[in-house]
Each structure stands twice: as C-alpha cells, then as structure tokens.
Amino acid sequence: MMAMSRRNAVIYILLFLAGCFYTVHSTLTNDSPYVNLRAWSEGRERLPYQKRALLVPLIRAAEHNSRLARMGASHKGLGIFEEPANYVLFVIDFSALVGCGLLVTFLYRRASNNGALIWLPSTLLLMFFVITVGFRWEHQDIFPYDFLSMFLFSLGLYFIYRGWLWPLFVLMPIATYNRETTIMWVPLLLLAAWVSSLEGGSQRRRVMQLCITAAILLAAWVVITHRMAQPFLHNNAMDDYPRFFKNIRYVSGPKGLIQTISVFAFTLPFLCLYFRRIPDRLLRTFFYVVPLWFGVMFYQGEIIESRVFAELIPYVAVISVLIFESSYLPAPHDEAISR
C-alpha cells in the first residue's frame, strides 16, 4: 500500500490545520450574521434558528465570562476577536472541521482499494466547504451551528458505515438539538439494511437490527424536535415555512440554477454519472441519500443557500476520491499490498 513518508505526513497535517484555521477565521470574519448571537443566547431569536440551541449554553457562558470580555476589549480592531462568543465559536468550529478531516481519512482508508490518495479527502473537504458554503451570490450567512452540524452528521454516518449502532442512540439527541438533519440517518440505516439483505440469510439478524435502530431513531427524532420547539412557540416564525414555490422561482433563473449546482465545487453532475464506480458497496448505496437530501431541502430549505448541503460535504469528498481512484488508479495486487 502506498503511503506518505513521515516527513510529508507532518507537513500535510500542518498545512491542513492551517487551512482549517484560515477557513474558520474567514467564515467568522466575512459572515454577515443572520442569527443574532445575543438574541439566540437569550431565547429570542426567530424560528427555526432558535430551536437549534445545543450551543446556546456555551454562547451564554461566553458572553458573561469576564476573562473573555477582557480579551475582547484588548483586541479591539481585530474583527471576530472583539466578541467573547466568537472565541467559543472559533474553537468549536475549528475542532469540528479538524474532526471532519479525521473522519474522511478514516472512511477513505477503510473503503479504498489501495489507499494511495490518503491526503486527498481532507483536501477536498476544505475545497468543497469553501466553494459550497463560502461562495454564494445572494448572501454569505454561516450559522453558528453549521460546522458542528457537519461533523456530528458525518460522525453518525461513520458509525452506520462501521455498523456501530449503539453510539447513535447517544449521538441522536445531541446532534438533533444542533440541527434536525439527523433525520437523514434513518434512510442511511435502511440503505445499510438493504445492502445487508443482499448478502443472504446469514445477515438476517443484522438487517433486523438496522431496521429496529432506524425505527427507534425516527421515534426519538419526532419526540426531540417536538420538545425543541415547545419553549419557543411564541418566537417570530417569519422564516419557518416551506419554500417549495420560492425555490422553483430560484432555479428557473440562471443565477439560482448555477448557484444550486455549484454545491461540492460543481462536482455533483459527475458524481451522479459515475457514483456506480465507488468500489465500496455500502458507500455507493449511501449515494441515494443525496437526491433525497435535495428533495427535502427543496421543500424546506432555501436551495440557493448552499450551506444547507454542508453535512454531505465529508461524504462527497470521500466518494469523489474513490471514484477517481477506481477510474484511474489500478487496484494493487496481493504482492504489492504485502510489500
């Protein structure tokens, strides 16, 4: 198996960490906040944003932390570091992005036939994130839970891929309080059950476990999202509505259509054409969640606000490398693997 030398690995890790630092700092600096952090921490923000309140206690604690307040006062003129809450957001976002880098590397190593491009999934992760989330013509809003949502969703996908079902019961309430897209773990579990069913009768018990887990997570998601909304029933709900017809208007024009297909750095059409070249059957089957995600977001999200596809970026980064690898790099022979 081809691998980077230790020296090159250290250099790449340092460059990746620098890229994460730059990406997070840029998003916090260039963002024109659509969510008011103070109103959010006090429970007064509009719906549906207020419901996604996992980080609210940390933001509230940061705003009342005297040490962070002194640090902010001493950094006047340094942009994001003037606000105490941004210190917390920076650490969370940076950690989440680094965590996504680790997840895509682990996922690639398990799914790849030769592992020759071990550095590429994390590189594409940064590139896809910047182009998908950072470059938008309509506005540049990155919400305080976006980075963490991408990491938590990808962590759940990794657990499903590895067949580790029990951690999902712990992760589900945490991740759902951050963003409701955890509902998409349910079709991932059902797709995993379908793949297991194709392997014959020996997998019947596994199929049952996956289906039961999907049912439990679905029920938990309904209960959790209901409880999330209860404290904020009287908040402003001006942004909490289906956007199906609005999205039709968006994609009927050239700017909106191009913005929509720009997700994942314009690779989506090629992924749709070549996803069958993904050598790993389970990851290949997971691709059917991508059109389902688009359908859900077309109804409920704002389709040109391409940050709504951020949770899929780590998965897409991995399968993009696998498609390229299976198309242009030959699978190694047993002797080469042994060497």
mmCIF file of C-alpha atoms in Angstrom:
data_model
loop_
_atom_site.group_PDB
_atom_site.id
_atom_site.type_symbol
_atom_site.label_atom_id
_atom_site.label_comp_id
_atom_site.label_asym_id
_atom_site.label_seq_id
_atom_site.Cartn_x
_atom_site.Cartn_y
_atom_site.Cartn_z
ATOM 1 C CA MET A 1 0.000 0.000 0.000
ATOM 2 C CA MET A 2 1.351 3.415 -0.934
ATOM 3 C CA ALA A 3 1.708 5.844 1.942
ATOM 4 C CA MET A 4 3.182 9.228 2.669
ATOM 5 C CA SER A 5 6.533 9.407 4.384
ATOM 6 C CA ARG A 6 6.505 10.591 7.983
ATOM 7 C CA ARG A 7 8.031 13.918 6.953
ATOM 8 C CA ASN A 8 5.416 14.514 4.262
ATOM 9 C CA ALA A 9 2.628 13.446 6.623
ATOM 10 C CA VAL A 10 3.750 16.003 9.226
ATOM 11 C CA ILE A 11 3.938 18.721 6.584
ATOM 12 C CA TYR A 12 0.491 17.849 5.277
ATOM 13 C CA ILE A 13 -1.068 17.773 8.745
ATOM 14 C CA LEU A 14 0.355 21.217 9.493
ATOM 15 C CA LEU A 15 -0.929 22.543 6.172
ATOM 16 C CA PHE A 16 -4.364 21.025 6.809
ATOM 17 C CA LEU A 17 -4.536 22.618 10.271
ATOM 18 C CA ALA A 18 -3.528 25.944 8.729
ATOM 19 C CA GLY A 19 -6.273 25.504 6.139
ATOM 20 C CA CYS A 20 -8.818 24.791 8.881
ATOM 21 C CA PHE A 21 -7.686 27.874 10.795
ATOM 22 C CA TYR A 22 -7.958 30.025 7.679
ATOM 23 C CA THR A 23 -11.382 28.638 6.722
ATOM 24 C CA VAL A 24 -12.923 29.121 10.157
ATOM 25 C CA HIS A 25 -11.402 32.556 10.662
ATOM 26 C CA SER A 26 -12.563 33.654 7.203
ATOM 27 C CA THR A 27 -16.133 32.474 7.743
ATOM 28 C CA LEU A 28 -16.389 34.274 11.082
ATOM 29 C CA THR A 29 -14.793 37.414 9.651
ATOM 30 C CA ASN A 30 -16.677 37.628 6.349
ATOM 31 C CA ASP A 31 -20.021 36.461 7.677
ATOM 32 C CA SER A 32 -22.838 38.984 7.898
ATOM 33 C CA PRO A 33 -24.630 37.333 10.838
ATOM 34 C CA TYR A 34 -28.186 36.322 10.077
ATOM 35 C CA VAL A 35 -28.570 34.867 13.556
ATOM 36 C CA ASN A 36 -28.173 37.423 16.322
ATOM 37 C CA LEU A 37 -25.999 35.669 18.887
ATOM 38 C CA ARG A 38 -27.259 37.710 21.822
ATOM 39 C CA ALA A 39 -30.906 37.150 20.932
ATOM 40 C CA TRP A 40 -30.125 33.483 20.283
ATOM 41 C CA SER A 41 -28.455 33.043 23.675
ATOM 42 C CA GLU A 42 -31.455 34.714 25.357
ATOM 43 C CA GLY A 43 -34.046 32.574 23.527
ATOM 44 C CA ARG A 44 -35.485 35.468 21.500
ATOM 45 C CA GLU A 45 -34.230 34.617 18.005
ATOM 46 C CA ARG A 46 -36.528 33.742 15.103
ATOM 47 C CA LEU A 47 -37.616 30.226 14.290
ATOM 48 C CA PRO A 48 -36.375 27.766 13.185
ATOM 49 C CA TYR A 49 -32.923 29.026 14.259
ATOM 50 C CA GLN A 50 -33.753 29.388 17.936
ATOM 51 C CA LYS A 51 -34.714 25.716 18.214
ATOM 52 C CA ARG A 52 -31.182 24.635 17.271
ATOM 53 C CA ALA A 53 -29.952 25.510 20.713
ATOM 54 C CA LEU A 54 -27.247 22.966 21.547
ATOM 55 C CA LEU A 55 -24.555 25.656 21.692
ATOM 56 C CA VAL A 56 -26.674 28.277 23.431
ATOM 57 C CA PRO A 57 -25.406 27.490 26.983
ATOM 58 C CA LEU A 58 -21.804 27.871 25.783
ATOM 59 C CA ILE A 59 -22.565 31.139 23.991
ATOM 60 C CA ARG A 60 -24.389 32.456 27.049
ATOM 61 C CA ALA A 61 -21.497 31.472 29.315
ATOM 62 C CA ALA A 62 -19.005 33.169 26.989
ATOM 63 C CA GLU A 63 -20.970 36.406 26.972
ATOM 64 C CA HIS A 64 -20.877 36.504 30.760
ATOM 65 C CA ASN A 65 -17.247 35.424 31.124
ATOM 66 C CA SER A 66 -15.152 38.288 32.478
ATOM 67 C CA ARG A 67 -11.870 36.866 31.167
ATOM 68 C CA LEU A 68 -13.208 36.593 27.603
ATOM 69 C CA ALA A 69 -14.651 40.098 27.933
ATOM 70 C CA ARG A 70 -11.203 41.452 28.878
ATOM 71 C CA MET A 71 -9.627 39.550 25.983
ATOM 72 C CA GLY A 72 -12.183 41.056 23.607
ATOM 73 C CA ALA A 73 -11.560 44.539 24.945
ATOM 74 C CA SER A 74 -7.819 44.105 24.453
ATOM 75 C CA HIS A 75 -8.315 43.011 20.828
ATOM 76 C CA LYS A 76 -10.216 45.997 19.511
ATOM 77 C CA GLY A 77 -9.791 46.263 15.768
ATOM 78 C CA LEU A 78 -9.153 42.527 15.329
ATOM 79 C CA GLY A 79 -12.593 41.705 13.996
ATOM 80 C CA ILE A 80 -14.063 38.493 15.337
ATOM 81 C CA PHE A 81 -11.947 38.528 18.496
ATOM 82 C CA GLU A 82 -13.704 41.605 19.812
ATOM 83 C CA GLU A 83 -16.754 39.483 20.691
ATOM 84 C CA PRO A 84 -16.363 36.971 23.568
ATOM 85 C CA ALA A 85 -18.797 34.488 21.983
ATOM 86 C CA ASN A 86 -16.605 34.262 18.882
ATOM 87 C CA TYR A 87 -13.771 32.732 20.900
ATOM 88 C CA VAL A 88 -16.052 29.828 21.757
ATOM 89 C CA LEU A 89 -17.386 29.557 18.212
ATOM 90 C CA PHE A 90 -13.878 29.603 16.793
ATOM 91 C CA VAL A 91 -12.737 26.714 18.993
ATOM 92 C CA ILE A 92 -15.886 24.689 18.249
ATOM 93 C CA ASP A 93 -15.779 25.336 14.504
ATOM 94 C CA PHE A 94 -12.056 24.642 14.239
ATOM 95 C CA SER A 95 -12.386 21.413 16.239
ATOM 96 C CA ALA A 96 -15.383 20.312 14.149
ATOM 97 C CA LEU A 97 -13.542 20.924 10.883
ATOM 98 C CA VAL A 98 -10.471 19.041 12.089
ATOM 99 C CA GLY A 99 -12.783 16.246 13.265
ATOM 100 C CA CYS A 100 -14.301 16.075 9.778
ATOM 101 C CA GLY A 101 -10.789 15.796 8.364
ATOM 102 C CA LEU A 102 -10.128 12.789 10.591
ATOM 103 C CA LEU A 103 -13.459 11.187 9.689
ATOM 104 C CA VAL A 104 -12.925 11.455 5.934
ATOM 105 C CA THR A 105 -9.433 9.997 6.330
ATOM 106 C CA PHE A 106 -10.704 7.039 8.375
ATOM 107 C CA LEU A 107 -13.582 6.460 5.961
ATOM 108 C CA TYR A 108 -11.310 6.581 2.933
ATOM 109 C CA ARG A 109 -8.777 4.170 4.462
ATOM 110 C CA ARG A 110 -11.474 1.576 5.072
ATOM 111 C CA ALA A 111 -13.152 1.944 1.676
ATOM 112 C CA SER A 112 -10.155 2.370 -0.610
ATOM 113 C CA ASN A 113 -8.603 -0.476 -2.570
ATOM 114 C CA ASN A 114 -5.088 0.930 -2.394
ATOM 115 C CA GLY A 115 -5.054 3.971 -0.095
ATOM 116 C CA ALA A 116 -2.739 5.830 -2.441
ATOM 117 C CA LEU A 117 -4.536 9.167 -2.044
ATOM 118 C CA ILE A 118 -4.770 9.289 1.738
ATOM 119 C CA TRP A 119 -4.160 13.060 1.746
ATOM 120 C CA LEU A 120 -6.827 13.938 -0.822
ATOM 121 C CA PRO A 121 -10.189 13.512 1.019
ATOM 122 C CA SER A 122 -9.312 16.092 3.669
ATOM 123 C CA THR A 123 -8.011 18.437 0.973
ATOM 124 C CA LEU A 124 -11.276 18.161 -0.948
ATOM 125 C CA LEU A 125 -13.175 18.655 2.304
ATOM 126 C CA LEU A 126 -11.733 22.154 2.671
ATOM 127 C CA MET A 127 -12.148 22.996 -1.005
ATOM 128 C CA PHE A 128 -15.738 21.749 -1.160
ATOM 129 C CA PHE A 129 -16.634 23.590 2.029
ATOM 130 C CA VAL A 130 -15.221 26.914 0.847
ATOM 131 C CA ILE A 131 -16.922 26.735 -2.558
ATOM 132 C CA THR A 132 -20.214 25.280 -1.307
ATOM 133 C CA VAL A 133 -20.645 27.349 1.839
ATOM 134 C CA GLY A 134 -18.448 30.403 1.387
ATOM 135 C CA PHE A 135 -19.039 31.454 -2.227
ATOM 136 C CA ARG A 136 -22.674 32.477 -2.640
ATOM 137 C CA TRP A 137 -24.020 35.386 -4.564
ATOM 138 C CA GLU A 138 -27.196 36.021 -2.557
ATOM 139 C CA HIS A 139 -25.588 36.453 0.892
ATOM 140 C CA GLN A 140 -22.787 34.980 2.976
ATOM 141 C CA ASP A 141 -24.504 33.714 6.087
ATOM 142 C CA ILE A 142 -22.872 30.911 8.026
ATOM 143 C CA PHE A 143 -24.887 29.982 11.063
ATOM 144 C CA PRO A 144 -23.265 29.254 14.445
ATOM 145 C CA TYR A 145 -24.159 25.569 14.301
ATOM 146 C CA ASP A 146 -23.058 24.809 10.717
ATOM 147 C CA PHE A 147 -19.559 23.409 11.336
ATOM 148 C CA LEU A 148 -20.672 21.313 14.288
ATOM 149 C CA SER A 149 -23.665 20.019 12.328
ATOM 150 C CA MET A 150 -21.381 18.843 9.517
ATOM 151 C CA PHE A 151 -19.174 16.983 11.999
ATOM 152 C CA LEU A 152 -21.988 15.389 14.017
ATOM 153 C CA PHE A 153 -23.877 14.224 10.933
ATOM 154 C CA SER A 154 -20.708 12.754 9.421
ATOM 155 C CA LEU A 155 -19.897 11.042 12.706
ATOM 156 C CA GLY A 156 -23.300 9.361 12.612
ATOM 157 C CA LEU A 157 -22.726 8.314 9.002
ATOM 158 C CA TYR A 158 -19.370 6.843 10.020
ATOM 159 C CA PHE A 159 -20.981 4.886 12.854
ATOM 160 C CA ILE A 160 -23.574 3.494 10.442
ATOM 161 C CA TYR A 161 -20.867 2.574 7.925
ATOM 162 C CA ARG A 162 -18.878 0.747 10.587
ATOM 163 C CA GLY A 163 -22.002 -0.946 11.944
ATOM 164 C CA TRP A 164 -21.695 0.695 15.349
ATOM 165 C CA LEU A 165 -25.341 1.234 16.195
ATOM 166 C CA TRP A 166 -25.322 1.867 19.953
ATOM 167 C CA PRO A 167 -23.397 5.168 19.734
ATOM 168 C CA LEU A 168 -26.201 6.514 17.542
ATOM 169 C CA PHE A 169 -28.619 6.445 20.482
ATOM 170 C CA VAL A 170 -26.282 8.750 22.416
ATOM 171 C CA LEU A 171 -25.452 10.941 19.441
ATOM 172 C CA MET A 172 -29.039 11.378 18.211
ATOM 173 C CA PRO A 173 -30.331 13.772 20.910
ATOM 174 C CA ILE A 174 -27.100 15.769 20.950
ATOM 175 C CA ALA A 175 -26.891 16.196 17.186
ATOM 176 C CA THR A 176 -30.621 16.829 16.735
ATOM 177 C CA TYR A 177 -30.572 19.693 19.226
ATOM 178 C CA ASN A 178 -27.913 21.196 16.983
ATOM 179 C CA ARG A 179 -29.835 20.672 13.706
ATOM 180 C CA GLU A 180 -32.699 18.462 12.621
ATOM 181 C CA THR A 181 -30.903 16.926 9.639
ATOM 182 C CA THR A 182 -30.181 13.865 11.782
ATOM 183 C CA ILE A 183 -33.473 12.518 10.384
ATOM 184 C CA MET A 184 -31.413 11.528 7.344
ATOM 185 C CA TRP A 185 -29.649 8.869 9.387
ATOM 186 C CA VAL A 186 -32.889 6.887 9.103
ATOM 187 C CA PRO A 187 -32.664 6.345 5.311
ATOM 188 C CA LEU A 188 -28.937 5.641 5.720
ATOM 189 C CA LEU A 189 -29.779 2.851 8.169
ATOM 190 C CA LEU A 190 -32.437 1.464 5.832
ATOM 191 C CA LEU A 191 -29.984 1.541 2.922
ATOM 192 C CA ALA A 192 -27.454 -0.298 5.100
ATOM 193 C CA ALA A 193 -30.153 -2.871 5.896
ATOM 194 C CA TRP A 194 -30.843 -3.286 2.186
ATOM 195 C CA VAL A 195 -27.162 -3.907 1.468
ATOM 196 C CA SER A 196 -27.018 -6.458 4.288
ATOM 197 C CA SER A 197 -30.106 -8.215 2.924
ATOM 198 C CA LEU A 198 -28.338 -8.703 -0.409
ATOM 199 C CA GLU A 199 -25.649 -10.718 1.340
ATOM 200 C CA GLY A 200 -28.018 -13.598 2.094
ATOM 201 C CA GLY A 201 -29.724 -15.253 5.017
ATOM 202 C CA SER A 202 -26.682 -15.029 7.300
ATOM 203 C CA GLN A 203 -27.308 -11.282 7.580
ATOM 204 C CA ARG A 204 -30.970 -11.560 8.563
ATOM 205 C CA ARG A 205 -30.256 -10.638 12.181
ATOM 206 C CA ARG A 206 -28.180 -7.645 11.077
ATOM 207 C CA VAL A 207 -30.985 -6.442 8.815
ATOM 208 C CA MET A 208 -33.398 -6.622 11.738
ATOM 209 C CA GLN A 209 -31.023 -4.671 13.994
ATOM 210 C CA LEU A 210 -30.622 -1.913 11.408
ATOM 211 C CA CYS A 211 -34.362 -1.605 10.827
ATOM 212 C CA ILE A 212 -35.138 -1.521 14.553
ATOM 213 C CA THR A 213 -32.450 1.131 15.066
ATOM 214 C CA ALA A 214 -33.956 3.195 12.239
ATOM 215 C CA ALA A 215 -37.414 2.960 13.814
ATOM 216 C CA ILE A 216 -36.144 3.951 17.261
ATOM 217 C CA LEU A 217 -34.171 6.896 15.892
ATOM 218 C CA LEU A 218 -37.171 8.077 13.895
ATOM 219 C CA ALA A 219 -39.368 7.998 17.001
ATOM 220 C CA ALA A 220 -36.660 9.742 19.022
ATOM 221 C CA TRP A 221 -36.297 12.420 16.345
ATOM 222 C CA VAL A 222 -40.047 13.163 16.434
ATOM 223 C CA VAL A 223 -40.007 13.480 20.234
ATOM 224 C CA ILE A 224 -36.824 15.560 20.330
ATOM 225 C CA THR A 225 -37.884 18.016 17.624
ATOM 226 C CA HIS A 226 -41.241 18.444 19.351
ATOM 227 C CA ARG A 227 -39.520 19.231 22.651
ATOM 228 C CA MET A 228 -37.077 21.579 20.904
ATOM 229 C CA ALA A 229 -39.956 23.718 19.657
ATOM 230 C CA GLN A 230 -42.005 23.883 22.876
ATOM 231 C CA PRO A 231 -40.101 26.651 24.719
ATOM 232 C CA PHE A 232 -40.172 28.925 21.656
ATOM 233 C CA LEU A 233 -43.742 28.664 20.397
ATOM 234 C CA HIS A 234 -44.199 32.432 20.642
ATOM 235 C CA ASN A 235 -40.971 33.379 18.860
ATOM 236 C CA ASN A 236 -41.089 35.098 15.498
ATOM 237 C CA ALA A 237 -41.751 32.380 12.890
ATOM 238 C CA MET A 238 -41.344 34.534 9.781
ATOM 239 C CA ASP A 239 -38.555 32.268 8.433
ATOM 240 C CA ASP A 240 -40.126 28.966 9.431
ATOM 241 C CA TYR A 241 -42.129 27.957 6.373
ATOM 242 C CA PRO A 242 -41.875 25.626 3.338
ATOM 243 C CA ARG A 243 -40.007 27.178 0.421
ATOM 244 C CA PHE A 244 -41.019 24.878 -2.431
ATOM 245 C CA PHE A 245 -42.506 27.528 -4.717
ATOM 246 C CA LYS A 246 -39.815 30.033 -3.815
ATOM 247 C CA ASN A 247 -37.179 27.507 -4.840
ATOM 248 C CA ILE A 248 -38.923 26.906 -8.156
ATOM 249 C CA ARG A 249 -38.510 30.600 -8.878
ATOM 250 C CA TYR A 250 -34.866 30.439 -7.857
ATOM 251 C CA VAL A 251 -33.885 27.538 -10.119
ATOM 252 C CA SER A 252 -35.898 28.908 -13.045
ATOM 253 C CA GLY A 253 -33.322 31.687 -13.370
ATOM 254 C CA PRO A 254 -29.688 31.215 -14.437
ATOM 255 C CA LYS A 255 -28.139 32.659 -11.256
ATOM 256 C CA GLY A 256 -30.172 30.478 -8.926
ATOM 257 C CA LEU A 257 -29.666 27.370 -11.044
ATOM 258 C CA ILE A 258 -25.897 27.848 -11.238
ATOM 259 C CA GLN A 259 -25.738 28.530 -7.502
ATOM 260 C CA THR A 260 -27.610 25.292 -6.853
ATOM 261 C CA ILE A 261 -25.348 23.116 -8.994
ATOM 262 C CA SER A 262 -22.249 24.782 -7.512
ATOM 263 C CA VAL A 263 -22.518 22.587 -4.408
ATOM 264 C CA PHE A 264 -19.493 20.360 -3.878
ATOM 265 C CA ALA A 265 -17.465 22.568 -6.219
ATOM 266 C CA PHE A 266 -19.608 21.729 -9.279
ATOM 267 C CA THR A 267 -18.848 18.015 -8.971
ATOM 268 C CA LEU A 268 -22.446 16.899 -8.364
ATOM 269 C CA PRO A 269 -23.316 16.163 -12.045
ATOM 270 C CA PHE A 270 -20.218 13.970 -12.356
ATOM 271 C CA LEU A 271 -20.992 12.180 -9.103
ATOM 272 C CA CYS A 272 -24.479 11.383 -10.399
ATOM 273 C CA LEU A 273 -22.975 9.962 -13.578
ATOM 274 C CA TYR A 274 -20.165 7.944 -12.008
ATOM 275 C CA PHE A 275 -21.213 7.050 -8.456
ATOM 276 C CA ARG A 276 -21.510 3.397 -9.538
ATOM 277 C CA ARG A 277 -17.716 3.345 -9.740
ATOM 278 C CA ILE A 278 -17.449 3.665 -5.961
ATOM 279 C CA PRO A 279 -15.837 0.330 -5.067
ATOM 280 C CA ASP A 280 -17.374 0.092 -1.603
ATOM 281 C CA ARG A 281 -20.945 -1.192 -1.948
ATOM 282 C CA LEU A 282 -22.251 0.464 1.222
ATOM 283 C CA LEU A 283 -20.825 3.902 0.432
ATOM 284 C CA ARG A 284 -22.108 3.508 -3.122
ATOM 285 C CA THR A 285 -25.612 2.775 -1.827
ATOM 286 C CA PHE A 286 -25.452 5.734 0.565
ATOM 287 C CA PHE A 287 -25.376 7.981 -2.512
ATOM 288 C CA TYR A 288 -29.138 7.580 -2.863
ATOM 289 C CA VAL A 289 -29.462 9.872 0.155
ATOM 290 C CA VAL A 290 -28.058 12.763 -1.926
ATOM 291 C CA PRO A 291 -31.138 13.187 -4.198
ATOM 292 C CA LEU A 292 -33.352 12.620 -1.164
ATOM 293 C CA TRP A 293 -31.496 15.406 0.643
ATOM 294 C CA PHE A 294 -32.031 17.716 -2.318
ATOM 295 C CA GLY A 295 -35.729 16.921 -2.290
ATOM 296 C CA VAL A 296 -36.086 17.680 1.411
ATOM 297 C CA MET A 297 -34.113 20.903 1.131
ATOM 298 C CA PHE A 298 -36.034 21.958 -1.948
ATOM 299 C CA TYR A 299 -39.187 21.786 0.133
ATOM 300 C CA GLN A 300 -37.993 23.085 3.487
ATOM 301 C CA GLY A 301 -34.710 24.890 2.863
ATOM 302 C CA GLU A 302 -33.577 27.710 0.625
ATOM 303 C CA ILE A 303 -31.964 25.873 -2.259
ATOM 304 C CA ILE A 304 -29.589 28.689 -3.244
ATOM 305 C CA GLU A 305 -28.398 28.885 0.359
ATOM 306 C CA SER A 306 -25.977 26.088 -0.387
ATOM 307 C CA ARG A 307 -24.800 25.799 3.220
ATOM 308 C CA VAL A 308 -27.836 23.519 3.679
ATOM 309 C CA PHE A 309 -25.787 20.817 1.931
ATOM 310 C CA ALA A 310 -22.796 21.153 4.264
ATOM 311 C CA GLU A 311 -23.499 17.919 6.151
ATOM 312 C CA LEU A 312 -22.910 15.944 2.946
ATOM 313 C CA ILE A 313 -19.524 17.529 2.177
ATOM 314 C CA PRO A 314 -17.348 14.989 4.068
ATOM 315 C CA TYR A 315 -19.147 12.039 2.451
ATOM 316 C CA VAL A 316 -18.904 13.618 -1.002
ATOM 317 C CA ALA A 317 -15.202 14.346 -0.502
ATOM 318 C CA VAL A 318 -14.554 10.657 0.206
ATOM 319 C CA ILE A 319 -16.589 9.230 -2.662
ATOM 320 C CA SER A 320 -15.071 11.755 -5.092
ATOM 321 C CA VAL A 321 -11.627 10.364 -4.303
ATOM 322 C CA LEU A 322 -12.877 6.777 -4.517
ATOM 323 C CA ILE A 323 -14.434 7.407 -7.940
ATOM 324 C CA PHE A 324 -11.209 8.980 -9.225
ATOM 325 C CA GLU A 325 -9.137 6.196 -7.703
ATOM 326 C CA SER A 326 -11.221 3.375 -9.167
ATOM 327 C CA SER A 327 -11.215 5.075 -12.578
ATOM 328 C CA TYR A 328 -7.535 5.966 -12.898
ATOM 329 C CA LEU A 329 -5.523 4.021 -10.320
ATOM 330 C CA PRO A 330 -5.349 0.245 -10.706
ATOM 331 C CA ALA A 331 -6.175 -1.909 -7.702
ATOM 332 C CA PRO A 332 -2.969 -3.314 -6.185
ATOM 333 C CA HIS A 333 -2.036 -6.981 -6.410
ATOM 334 C CA ASP A 334 -1.695 -9.017 -3.239
ATOM 335 C CA GLU A 335 2.097 -8.912 -3.552
ATOM 336 C CA ALA A 336 2.102 -5.117 -3.678
ATOM 337 C CA ILE A 337 -0.117 -4.952 -0.614
ATOM 338 C CA SER A 338 2.241 -7.273 1.246
ATOM 339 C CA ARG A 339 5.237 -5.093 0.375
#
